[in-house]
């Protein structure tokens, strides 16, 4: 119930701070900043490719996985089309890992997926993982 109250207060405050009349804001008559329409907010960038890949490793194999993955991370960060690439280890369950990846476009991602360092990674972790990767693309 407390969360609902906080949500309602937040929504009410947001409404009070929104622009009225097209040019003036409720705050000291300042100019309005551009307010995105629903269509703009929901519209993803068509070129950029984001990947979130999750996996779990066998207990006791965390260090070995990080060692193999570190080589992949370093090489991928050097790829021309890579914008961001990092590996996270869960602080709550140390056998769980997430790769967060951003590429300038799908072609850059395909280049990564067919690279020698990606092939070496998949070979190097073959006996370390506890199951398949779960891969989400955005």
PDB file of C-alpha atoms in Angstrom:
ATOM      1  CA  UNK A   1       0.000   0.000   0.000  1.00  0.00           C
ATOM      2  CA  UNK A   2       2.881   2.317   0.837  1.00  0.00           C
ATOM      3  CA  UNK A   3       4.393   1.738  -2.641  1.00  0.00           C
ATOM      4  CA  UNK A   4       1.126   2.697  -4.321  1.00  0.00           C
ATOM      5  CA  UNK A   5       1.003   5.923  -2.313  1.00  0.00           C
ATOM      6  CA  UNK A   6       4.554   6.812  -3.314  1.00  0.00           C
ATOM      7  CA  UNK A   7       3.740   6.050  -6.949  1.00  0.00           C
ATOM      8  CA  UNK A   8       0.669   8.293  -6.858  1.00  0.00           C
ATOM      9  CA  UNK A   9       2.626  11.141  -5.250  1.00  0.00           C
ATOM     10  CA  UNK A  10       5.350  10.772  -7.880  1.00  0.00           C
ATOM     11  CA  UNK A  11       2.802  10.859 -10.692  1.00  0.00           C
ATOM     12  CA  UNK A  12       1.112  13.897  -9.185  1.00  0.00           C
ATOM     13  CA  UNK A  13       4.420  15.739  -8.836  1.00  0.00           C
ATOM     14  CA  UNK A  14       5.384  14.856 -12.400  1.00  0.00           C
ATOM     15  CA  UNK A  15       2.107  16.316 -13.598  1.00  0.00           C
ATOM     16  CA  UNK A  16       2.689  19.529 -11.627  1.00  0.00           C
ATOM     17  CA  UNK A  17       6.101  19.987 -13.203  1.00  0.00           C
ATOM     18  CA  UNK A  18       4.978  19.361 -16.777  1.00  0.00           C
ATOM     19  CA  UNK A  19       4.498  22.187 -19.240  1.00  0.00           C
ATOM     20  CA  UNK A  20       1.160  23.926 -19.474  1.00  0.00           C
ATOM     21  CA  UNK A  21       0.035  26.158 -22.277  1.00  0.00           C
ATOM     22  CA  UNK A  22       2.788  25.082 -24.644  1.00  0.00           C
ATOM     23  CA  UNK A  23       5.462  27.646 -23.699  1.00  0.00           C
ATOM     24  CA  UNK A  24       5.695  28.068 -19.956  1.00  0.00           C
ATOM     25  CA  UNK A  25       6.416  25.514 -17.287  1.00  0.00           C
ATOM     26  CA  UNK A  26       4.985  25.521 -13.808  1.00  0.00           C
ATOM     27  CA  UNK A  27       8.494  26.121 -12.510  1.00  0.00           C
ATOM     28  CA  UNK A  28       9.243  29.849 -12.380  1.00  0.00           C
ATOM     29  CA  UNK A  29       8.009  30.431 -15.925  1.00  0.00           C
ATOM     30  CA  UNK A  30      11.005  28.716 -17.559  1.00  0.00           C
ATOM     31  CA  UNK A  31      10.938  27.452 -21.125  1.00  0.00           C
ATOM     32  CA  UNK A  32       9.756  23.907 -21.687  1.00  0.00           C
ATOM     33  CA  UNK A  33      12.221  21.239 -22.587  1.00  0.00           C
ATOM     34  CA  UNK A  34      11.290  18.912 -25.420  1.00  0.00           C
ATOM     35  CA  UNK A  35       8.824  16.353 -24.131  1.00  0.00           C
ATOM     36  CA  UNK A  36       8.929  13.058 -25.965  1.00  0.00           C
ATOM     37  CA  UNK A  37       5.709  11.648 -27.299  1.00  0.00           C
ATOM     38  CA  UNK A  38       4.801   8.032 -26.569  1.00  0.00           C
ATOM     39  CA  UNK A  39       5.780   7.097 -30.144  1.00  0.00           C
ATOM     40  CA  UNK A  40       9.237   8.661 -29.688  1.00  0.00           C
ATOM     41  CA  UNK A  41       9.866   6.910 -26.395  1.00  0.00           C
ATOM     42  CA  UNK A  42       8.855   3.506 -27.714  1.00  0.00           C
ATOM     43  CA  UNK A  43      10.787   3.868 -30.963  1.00  0.00           C
ATOM     44  CA  UNK A  44      14.085   1.950 -30.726  1.00  0.00           C
ATOM     45  CA  UNK A  45      17.132   2.996 -32.691  1.00  0.00           C
ATOM     46  CA  UNK A  46      17.015   0.853 -35.801  1.00  0.00           C
ATOM     47  CA  UNK A  47      20.735   0.467 -36.327  1.00  0.00           C
ATOM     48  CA  UNK A  48      22.084  -0.187 -32.837  1.00  0.00           C
ATOM     49  CA  UNK A  49      22.211  -3.802 -31.650  1.00  0.00           C
ATOM     50  CA  UNK A  50      22.168  -4.704 -27.954  1.00  0.00           C
ATOM     51  CA  UNK A  51      22.757  -8.211 -26.648  1.00  0.00           C
ATOM     52  CA  UNK A  52      22.266  -9.528 -23.131  1.00  0.00           C
ATOM     53  CA  UNK A  53      23.640 -13.058 -22.789  1.00  0.00           C
ATOM     54  CA  UNK A  54      23.205 -14.964 -19.527  1.00  0.00           C
ATOM     55  CA  UNK A  55      24.749 -18.207 -18.399  1.00  0.00           C
ATOM     56  CA  UNK A  56      25.620 -20.187 -15.315  1.00  0.00           C
ATOM     57  CA  UNK A  57      28.848 -22.061 -14.837  1.00  0.00           C
ATOM     58  CA  UNK A  58      29.495 -25.220 -12.907  1.00  0.00           C
ATOM     59  CA  UNK A  59      30.243 -24.599  -9.247  1.00  0.00           C
ATOM     60  CA  UNK A  60      33.968 -24.157  -8.741  1.00  0.00           C
ATOM     61  CA  UNK A  61      34.518 -23.097 -12.382  1.00  0.00           C
ATOM     62  CA  UNK A  62      33.927 -19.373 -11.874  1.00  0.00           C
ATOM     63  CA  UNK A  63      37.615 -18.413 -11.953  1.00  0.00           C
ATOM     64  CA  UNK A  64      38.305 -20.501 -15.067  1.00  0.00           C
ATOM     65  CA  UNK A  65      35.280 -18.978 -16.829  1.00  0.00           C
ATOM     66  CA  UNK A  66      36.401 -15.441 -15.980  1.00  0.00           C
ATOM     67  CA  UNK A  67      39.881 -16.207 -17.311  1.00  0.00           C
ATOM     68  CA  UNK A  68      38.530 -17.393 -20.681  1.00  0.00           C
ATOM     69  CA  UNK A  69      35.896 -14.628 -20.836  1.00  0.00           C
ATOM     70  CA  UNK A  70      38.454 -11.905 -20.073  1.00  0.00           C
ATOM     71  CA  UNK A  71      40.242 -12.683 -23.336  1.00  0.00           C
ATOM     72  CA  UNK A  72      36.947 -12.408 -25.231  1.00  0.00           C
ATOM     73  CA  UNK A  73      36.083  -9.106 -23.551  1.00  0.00           C
ATOM     74  CA  UNK A  74      39.483  -7.571 -24.345  1.00  0.00           C
ATOM     75  CA  UNK A  75      39.391  -8.649 -28.000  1.00  0.00           C
ATOM     76  CA  UNK A  76      35.763  -7.637 -28.527  1.00  0.00           C
ATOM     77  CA  UNK A  77      36.372  -4.137 -27.171  1.00  0.00           C
ATOM     78  CA  UNK A  78      38.891  -3.705 -30.009  1.00  0.00           C
ATOM     79  CA  UNK A  79      36.335  -4.501 -32.728  1.00  0.00           C
ATOM     80  CA  UNK A  80      35.500  -1.503 -34.893  1.00  0.00           C
ATOM     81  CA  UNK A  81      31.722  -1.860 -34.531  1.00  0.00           C
ATOM     82  CA  UNK A  82      31.690  -2.559 -30.791  1.00  0.00           C
ATOM     83  CA  UNK A  83      30.295   0.260 -28.659  1.00  0.00           C
ATOM     84  CA  UNK A  84      30.282  -1.440 -25.248  1.00  0.00           C
ATOM     85  CA  UNK A  85      31.103  -4.915 -23.975  1.00  0.00           C
ATOM     86  CA  UNK A  86      31.336  -6.104 -20.405  1.00  0.00           C
ATOM     87  CA  UNK A  87      30.915  -9.149 -18.220  1.00  0.00           C
ATOM     88  CA  UNK A  88      29.087  -9.113 -14.894  1.00  0.00           C
ATOM     89  CA  UNK A  89      29.169 -11.779 -12.199  1.00  0.00           C
ATOM     90  CA  UNK A  90      26.193 -11.973  -9.858  1.00  0.00           C
ATOM     91  CA  UNK A  91      27.077 -10.880  -6.330  1.00  0.00           C
ATOM     92  CA  UNK A  92      24.208 -13.029  -5.031  1.00  0.00           C
ATOM     93  CA  UNK A  93      24.973 -16.187  -6.978  1.00  0.00           C
ATOM     94  CA  UNK A  94      28.609 -16.272  -8.151  1.00  0.00           C
ATOM     95  CA  UNK A  95      27.996 -18.989 -10.752  1.00  0.00           C
ATOM     96  CA  UNK A  96      25.716 -16.653 -12.766  1.00  0.00           C
ATOM     97  CA  UNK A  97      27.176 -14.317 -15.389  1.00  0.00           C
ATOM     98  CA  UNK A  98      25.819 -11.743 -17.818  1.00  0.00           C
ATOM     99  CA  UNK A  99      27.486 -10.312 -20.908  1.00  0.00           C
ATOM    100  CA  UNK A 100      26.115  -6.888 -21.853  1.00  0.00           C
ATOM    101  CA  UNK A 101      27.014  -5.934 -25.419  1.00  0.00           C
ATOM    102  CA  UNK A 102      26.316  -2.967 -27.695  1.00  0.00           C
ATOM    103  CA  UNK A 103      27.186  -2.804 -31.397  1.00  0.00           C
ATOM    104  CA  UNK A 104      26.709  -0.005 -33.903  1.00  0.00           C
ATOM    105  CA  UNK A 105      24.543  -2.289 -36.058  1.00  0.00           C
ATOM    106  CA  UNK A 106      23.697  -5.904 -36.828  1.00  0.00           C
ATOM    107  CA  UNK A 107      26.640  -6.228 -39.230  1.00  0.00           C
ATOM    108  CA  UNK A 108      29.041  -5.350 -36.395  1.00  0.00           C
ATOM    109  CA  UNK A 109      27.391  -7.985 -34.221  1.00  0.00           C
ATOM    110  CA  UNK A 110      27.689 -10.588 -37.008  1.00  0.00           C
ATOM    111  CA  UNK A 111      31.385  -9.736 -37.363  1.00  0.00           C
ATOM    112  CA  UNK A 112      31.788 -10.359 -33.630  1.00  0.00           C
ATOM    113  CA  UNK A 113      29.841 -13.628 -33.730  1.00  0.00           C
ATOM    114  CA  UNK A 114      32.063 -14.971 -36.525  1.00  0.00           C
ATOM    115  CA  UNK A 115      35.373 -13.769 -35.053  1.00  0.00           C
ATOM    116  CA  UNK A 116      38.255 -16.047 -34.092  1.00  0.00           C
ATOM    117  CA  UNK A 117      38.179 -14.793 -30.483  1.00  0.00           C
ATOM    118  CA  UNK A 118      34.475 -15.655 -30.162  1.00  0.00           C
ATOM    119  CA  UNK A 119      35.156 -19.158 -31.532  1.00  0.00           C
ATOM    120  CA  UNK A 120      38.040 -19.564 -29.063  1.00  0.00           C
ATOM    121  CA  UNK A 121      35.735 -18.480 -26.233  1.00  0.00           C
ATOM    122  CA  UNK A 122      33.001 -20.968 -27.119  1.00  0.00           C
ATOM    123  CA  UNK A 123      35.571 -23.746 -27.299  1.00  0.00           C
ATOM    124  CA  UNK A 124      37.238 -22.646 -24.050  1.00  0.00           C
ATOM    125  CA  UNK A 125      34.032 -22.704 -21.984  1.00  0.00           C
ATOM    126  CA  UNK A 126      32.613 -25.945 -23.366  1.00  0.00           C
ATOM    127  CA  UNK A 127      33.180 -27.854 -20.108  1.00  0.00           C
ATOM    128  CA  UNK A 128      32.683 -24.888 -17.762  1.00  0.00           C
ATOM    129  CA  UNK A 129      29.041 -23.944 -18.267  1.00  0.00           C
ATOM    130  CA  UNK A 130      26.123 -25.550 -16.470  1.00  0.00           C
ATOM    131  CA  UNK A 131      23.757 -25.061 -19.396  1.00  0.00           C
ATOM    132  CA  UNK A 132      23.073 -23.071 -22.537  1.00  0.00           C
ATOM    133  CA  UNK A 133      23.345 -19.320 -22.850  1.00  0.00           C
ATOM    134  CA  UNK A 134      20.114 -17.341 -22.757  1.00  0.00           C
ATOM    135  CA  UNK A 135      20.515 -14.577 -25.327  1.00  0.00           C
ATOM    136  CA  UNK A 136      18.209 -11.575 -25.666  1.00  0.00           C
ATOM    137  CA  UNK A 137      18.585  -9.190 -28.602  1.00  0.00           C
ATOM    138  CA  UNK A 138      17.363  -5.608 -28.605  1.00  0.00           C
TER     139      UNK A 138
END
